[in-house]
Amino acid sequence: MIEIVALHVSPVHAFEGRPPDGPRPDPGPVSRDHVVVRAGLGIVGDRYFNHPAHRNAAVTFIAAESLAAWPVDPLVARRNVVVRGFDVDSLPRGAVFGLDSGDGVVRFEVHRPASPCAWMDQVIAPGAFRALCGRGGIRCVPLDDGVLRTGKPALAIVSA
């Protein structure tokens, strides 16, 4: 069974510059119990919402299982949606899936992997960057307006 473990919205990009210098402070709430999604734009309040360079990659997903090797908060990977029981990394580009957490189905189209960066060695543990290669999640464009909530949503693979 799939579960939305955590939702993350950040108004700023905290991982800029060099990892040894440390991340920038995140001025907004990190964890949310629900997020508002807008078709083609992303998650309301997130740094990539309606950002032209990220239109096809505005919402990121990661499987909680990818982070299970480390006793860390799943939000440290800075993906918008952390899911358990759904191997998001196995979805090919162009796949469409939908999640319904009680407010109607919100569909997403996979556009590319969300590759990890060197920051993962700083915020998770040394070696996390290499360990997350191929397991860093996916970047998607939302196809519908809607709401996602933590909990156990219904999952539908529309096309793979």
PDB file of C-alpha atoms in Angstrom:
ATOM      1  CA  MET A   1       0.000   0.000   0.000  1.00  0.00           C
ATOM      2  CA  ILE A   2       1.259   3.465  -0.875  1.00  0.00           C
ATOM      3  CA  GLU A   3       1.656   6.232   1.683  1.00  0.00           C
ATOM      4  CA  ILE A   4       2.503   9.920   1.374  1.00  0.00           C
ATOM      5  CA  VAL A   5       4.987  10.129   4.235  1.00  0.00           C
ATOM      6  CA  ALA A   6       5.918  13.794   3.978  1.00  0.00           C
ATOM      7  CA  LEU A   7       5.248  16.935   1.968  1.00  0.00           C
ATOM      8  CA  HIS A   8       7.807  19.703   1.599  1.00  0.00           C
ATOM      9  CA  VAL A   9       7.361  23.246   0.339  1.00  0.00           C
ATOM     10  CA  SER A  10      10.218  25.708   0.383  1.00  0.00           C
ATOM     11  CA  PRO A  11      10.087  29.279  -0.910  1.00  0.00           C
ATOM     12  CA  VAL A  12      13.884  29.386  -1.368  1.00  0.00           C
ATOM     13  CA  HIS A  13      16.547  27.091  -2.704  1.00  0.00           C
ATOM     14  CA  ALA A  14      18.588  26.298   0.429  1.00  0.00           C
ATOM     15  CA  PHE A  15      21.306  24.311  -1.361  1.00  0.00           C
ATOM     16  CA  GLU A  16      23.264  26.935  -3.263  1.00  0.00           C
ATOM     17  CA  GLY A  17      26.971  27.494  -3.246  1.00  0.00           C
ATOM     18  CA  ARG A  18      29.437  25.009  -1.833  1.00  0.00           C
ATOM     19  CA  PRO A  19      28.318  22.212   0.487  1.00  0.00           C
ATOM     20  CA  PRO A  20      31.126  22.835   3.034  1.00  0.00           C
ATOM     21  CA  ASP A  21      29.698  26.351   3.544  1.00  0.00           C
ATOM     22  CA  GLY A  22      26.383  24.869   4.712  1.00  0.00           C
ATOM     23  CA  PRO A  23      22.832  25.384   3.458  1.00  0.00           C
ATOM     24  CA  ARG A  24      21.016  28.694   3.543  1.00  0.00           C
ATOM     25  CA  PRO A  25      18.325  28.996   6.204  1.00  0.00           C
ATOM     26  CA  ASP A  26      14.902  27.858   5.058  1.00  0.00           C
ATOM     27  CA  PRO A  27      12.571  30.713   6.084  1.00  0.00           C
ATOM     28  CA  GLY A  28       9.318  28.867   5.570  1.00  0.00           C
ATOM     29  CA  PRO A  29       7.714  25.841   7.124  1.00  0.00           C
ATOM     30  CA  VAL A  30       9.465  22.716   5.902  1.00  0.00           C
ATOM     31  CA  SER A  31       6.860  20.059   6.525  1.00  0.00           C
ATOM     32  CA  ARG A  32       3.220  20.358   5.504  1.00  0.00           C
ATOM     33  CA  ASP A  33       0.242  18.080   6.049  1.00  0.00           C
ATOM     34  CA  HIS A  34      -1.167  19.129   2.668  1.00  0.00           C
ATOM     35  CA  VAL A  35      -0.109  21.064  -0.430  1.00  0.00           C
ATOM     36  CA  VAL A  36      -2.052  22.808  -3.179  1.00  0.00           C
ATOM     37  CA  VAL A  37      -1.054  21.745  -6.694  1.00  0.00           C
ATOM     38  CA  ARG A  38      -1.716  23.779  -9.849  1.00  0.00           C
ATOM     39  CA  ALA A  39      -1.664  22.178 -13.300  1.00  0.00           C
ATOM     40  CA  GLY A  40       1.444  23.103 -15.265  1.00  0.00           C
ATOM     41  CA  LEU A  41       2.741  25.328 -12.456  1.00  0.00           C
ATOM     42  CA  GLY A  42       3.677  23.171  -9.473  1.00  0.00           C
ATOM     43  CA  ILE A  43       3.026  23.438  -5.738  1.00  0.00           C
ATOM     44  CA  VAL A  44       1.746  26.783  -4.476  1.00  0.00           C
ATOM     45  CA  GLY A  45       4.413  28.473  -2.343  1.00  0.00           C
ATOM     46  CA  ASP A  46       7.315  26.336  -3.566  1.00  0.00           C
ATOM     47  CA  ARG A  47      10.459  27.855  -5.070  1.00  0.00           C
ATOM     48  CA  TYR A  48       9.754  26.178  -8.425  1.00  0.00           C
ATOM     49  CA  PHE A  49       6.092  27.227  -8.680  1.00  0.00           C
ATOM     50  CA  ASN A  50       5.527  28.886 -12.072  1.00  0.00           C
ATOM     51  CA  HIS A  51       9.304  29.063 -12.605  1.00  0.00           C
ATOM     52  CA  PRO A  52       9.871  28.940 -16.403  1.00  0.00           C
ATOM     53  CA  ALA A  53      13.050  26.850 -16.163  1.00  0.00           C
ATOM     54  CA  HIS A  54      11.241  24.225 -14.068  1.00  0.00           C
ATOM     55  CA  ARG A  55       7.808  24.024 -15.696  1.00  0.00           C
ATOM     56  CA  ASN A  56       8.330  20.368 -16.635  1.00  0.00           C
ATOM     57  CA  ALA A  57      10.015  19.551 -13.339  1.00  0.00           C
ATOM     58  CA  ALA A  58       8.152  21.625 -10.764  1.00  0.00           C
ATOM     59  CA  VAL A  59       7.136  18.777  -8.438  1.00  0.00           C
ATOM     60  CA  THR A  60       9.640  16.246  -7.132  1.00  0.00           C
ATOM     61  CA  PHE A  61       8.947  12.804  -5.663  1.00  0.00           C
ATOM     62  CA  ILE A  62      11.232  10.384  -3.830  1.00  0.00           C
ATOM     63  CA  ALA A  63      10.602   6.935  -2.368  1.00  0.00           C
ATOM     64  CA  ALA A  64      11.137   6.799   1.405  1.00  0.00           C
ATOM     65  CA  GLU A  65      12.814   3.434   0.828  1.00  0.00           C
ATOM     66  CA  SER A  66      15.673   5.241  -0.946  1.00  0.00           C
ATOM     67  CA  LEU A  67      16.465   7.035   2.318  1.00  0.00           C
ATOM     68  CA  ALA A  68      15.949   4.054   4.646  1.00  0.00           C
ATOM     69  CA  ALA A  69      19.687   3.401   5.057  1.00  0.00           C
ATOM     70  CA  TRP A  70      20.027   6.580   7.111  1.00  0.00           C
ATOM     71  CA  PRO A  71      18.108   7.532  10.282  1.00  0.00           C
ATOM     72  CA  VAL A  72      17.141  10.950   8.926  1.00  0.00           C
ATOM     73  CA  ASP A  73      14.023  12.996   8.436  1.00  0.00           C
ATOM     74  CA  PRO A  74      12.850  12.126   4.895  1.00  0.00           C
ATOM     75  CA  LEU A  75      12.567  15.829   4.099  1.00  0.00           C
ATOM     76  CA  VAL A  76      16.353  16.309   4.081  1.00  0.00           C
ATOM     77  CA  ALA A  77      16.423  15.146   0.463  1.00  0.00           C
ATOM     78  CA  ARG A  78      14.369  18.276  -0.358  1.00  0.00           C
ATOM     79  CA  ARG A  79      11.854  16.456  -2.544  1.00  0.00           C
ATOM     80  CA  ASN A  80       8.311  17.829  -2.446  1.00  0.00           C
ATOM     81  CA  VAL A  81       6.574  14.482  -1.981  1.00  0.00           C
ATOM     82  CA  VAL A  82       8.030  11.544  -0.056  1.00  0.00           C
ATOM     83  CA  VAL A  83       6.147   8.310  -0.713  1.00  0.00           C
ATOM     84  CA  ARG A  84       6.439   4.802   0.702  1.00  0.00           C
ATOM     85  CA  GLY A  85       5.405   1.703  -1.229  1.00  0.00           C
ATOM     86  CA  PHE A  86       5.721   3.297  -4.680  1.00  0.00           C
ATOM     87  CA  ASP A  87       8.953   2.857  -6.662  1.00  0.00           C
ATOM     88  CA  VAL A  88       8.943   6.246  -8.374  1.00  0.00           C
ATOM     89  CA  ASP A  89      12.447   5.681  -9.765  1.00  0.00           C
ATOM     90  CA  SER A  90      11.150   2.842 -11.952  1.00  0.00           C
ATOM     91  CA  LEU A  91       8.745   5.113 -13.846  1.00  0.00           C
ATOM     92  CA  PRO A  92       9.926   5.998 -17.365  1.00  0.00           C
ATOM     93  CA  ARG A  93       9.896   9.492 -18.798  1.00  0.00           C
ATOM     94  CA  GLY A  94       6.429  10.324 -20.042  1.00  0.00           C
ATOM     95  CA  ALA A  95       4.662   8.026 -17.571  1.00  0.00           C
ATOM     96  CA  VAL A  96       1.516   9.479 -16.037  1.00  0.00           C
ATOM     97  CA  PHE A  97       0.328   8.563 -12.545  1.00  0.00           C
ATOM     98  CA  GLY A  98      -2.354   9.934 -10.273  1.00  0.00           C
ATOM     99  CA  LEU A  99      -2.714  10.258  -6.519  1.00  0.00           C
ATOM    100  CA  ASP A 100      -6.005  10.770  -4.703  1.00  0.00           C
ATOM    101  CA  SER A 101      -5.548  11.621  -1.037  1.00  0.00           C
ATOM    102  CA  GLY A 102      -9.205  12.434  -0.495  1.00  0.00           C
ATOM    103  CA  ASP A 103      -9.727  15.585  -2.557  1.00  0.00           C
ATOM    104  CA  GLY A 104      -9.764  14.050  -6.033  1.00  0.00           C
ATOM    105  CA  VAL A 105      -7.111  12.665  -8.345  1.00  0.00           C
ATOM    106  CA  VAL A 106      -4.072  14.798  -9.141  1.00  0.00           C
ATOM    107  CA  ARG A 107      -2.137  13.436 -12.133  1.00  0.00           C
ATOM    108  CA  PHE A 108       1.580  13.937 -12.746  1.00  0.00           C
ATOM    109  CA  GLU A 109       3.710  13.331 -15.825  1.00  0.00           C
ATOM    110  CA  VAL A 110       7.280  12.153 -15.271  1.00  0.00           C
ATOM    111  CA  HIS A 111       9.821  14.281 -17.103  1.00  0.00           C
ATOM    112  CA  ARG A 112      13.235  13.329 -15.731  1.00  0.00           C
ATOM    113  CA  PRO A 113      15.100  11.884 -12.765  1.00  0.00           C
ATOM    114  CA  ALA A 114      15.705  14.111  -9.742  1.00  0.00           C
ATOM    115  CA  SER A 115      19.394  13.371  -9.526  1.00  0.00           C
ATOM    116  CA  PRO A 116      21.059  13.852  -6.150  1.00  0.00           C
ATOM    117  CA  CYS A 117      23.742  16.477  -5.645  1.00  0.00           C
ATOM    118  CA  ALA A 118      26.896  16.745  -3.531  1.00  0.00           C
ATOM    119  CA  TRP A 119      24.815  18.384  -0.793  1.00  0.00           C
ATOM    120  CA  MET A 120      23.454  14.940   0.119  1.00  0.00           C
ATOM    121  CA  ASP A 121      26.833  14.053   1.655  1.00  0.00           C
ATOM    122  CA  GLN A 122      26.460  17.081   3.939  1.00  0.00           C
ATOM    123  CA  VAL A 123      22.803  16.857   4.962  1.00  0.00           C
ATOM    124  CA  ILE A 124      22.331  13.074   5.069  1.00  0.00           C
ATOM    125  CA  ALA A 125      25.711  11.363   5.528  1.00  0.00           C
ATOM    126  CA  PRO A 126      29.031  10.898   3.726  1.00  0.00           C
ATOM    127  CA  GLY A 127      28.441   8.595   0.750  1.00  0.00           C
ATOM    128  CA  ALA A 128      24.750   9.485   0.375  1.00  0.00           C
ATOM    129  CA  PHE A 129      25.359  11.275  -2.932  1.00  0.00           C
ATOM    130  CA  ARG A 130      26.690   8.115  -4.602  1.00  0.00           C
ATOM    131  CA  ALA A 131      24.194   5.845  -2.863  1.00  0.00           C
ATOM    132  CA  LEU A 132      21.267   7.922  -4.149  1.00  0.00           C
ATOM    133  CA  CYS A 133      22.420   7.919  -7.783  1.00  0.00           C
ATOM    134  CA  GLY A 134      19.556   6.302  -9.689  1.00  0.00           C
ATOM    135  CA  ARG A 135      17.370   6.466  -6.564  1.00  0.00           C
ATOM    136  CA  GLY A 136      17.058  10.241  -6.098  1.00  0.00           C
ATOM    137  CA  GLY A 137      13.450  10.449  -7.227  1.00  0.00           C
ATOM    138  CA  ILE A 138      11.687  12.026 -10.190  1.00  0.00           C
ATOM    139  CA  ARG A 139      10.733  15.474 -11.466  1.00  0.00           C
ATOM    140  CA  CYS A 140       7.197  15.871 -12.738  1.00  0.00           C
ATOM    141  CA  VAL A 141       4.735  18.351 -14.137  1.00  0.00           C
ATOM    142  CA  PRO A 142       1.287  18.334 -12.550  1.00  0.00           C
ATOM    143  CA  LEU A 143      -1.526  17.815 -15.041  1.00  0.00           C
ATOM    144  CA  ASP A 144      -4.389  18.756 -12.701  1.00  0.00           C
ATOM    145  CA  ASP A 145      -5.214  21.283 -10.005  1.00  0.00           C
ATOM    146  CA  GLY A 146      -5.776  19.669  -6.640  1.00  0.00           C
ATOM    147  CA  VAL A 147      -4.617  18.928  -3.124  1.00  0.00           C
ATOM    148  CA  LEU A 148      -2.238  16.265  -1.822  1.00  0.00           C
ATOM    149  CA  ARG A 149      -2.344  15.237   1.830  1.00  0.00           C
ATOM    150  CA  THR A 150      -0.122  13.012   3.950  1.00  0.00           C
ATOM    151  CA  GLY A 151      -1.632   9.590   4.503  1.00  0.00           C
ATOM    152  CA  LYS A 152      -2.659   6.671   2.305  1.00  0.00           C
ATOM    153  CA  PRO A 153      -3.812   7.874  -1.105  1.00  0.00           C
ATOM    154  CA  ALA A 154      -5.199   5.852  -3.957  1.00  0.00           C
ATOM    155  CA  LEU A 155      -2.629   5.391  -6.736  1.00  0.00           C
ATOM    156  CA  ALA A 156      -3.362   5.038 -10.416  1.00  0.00           C
ATOM    157  CA  ILE A 157      -0.774   4.467 -13.134  1.00  0.00           C
ATOM    158  CA  VAL A 158      -2.429   6.051 -16.136  1.00  0.00           C
ATOM    159  CA  SER A 159       0.322   5.231 -18.627  1.00  0.00           C
ATOM    160  CA  ALA A 160       3.842   3.906 -18.360  1.00  0.00           C
TER     161      ALA A 160
END
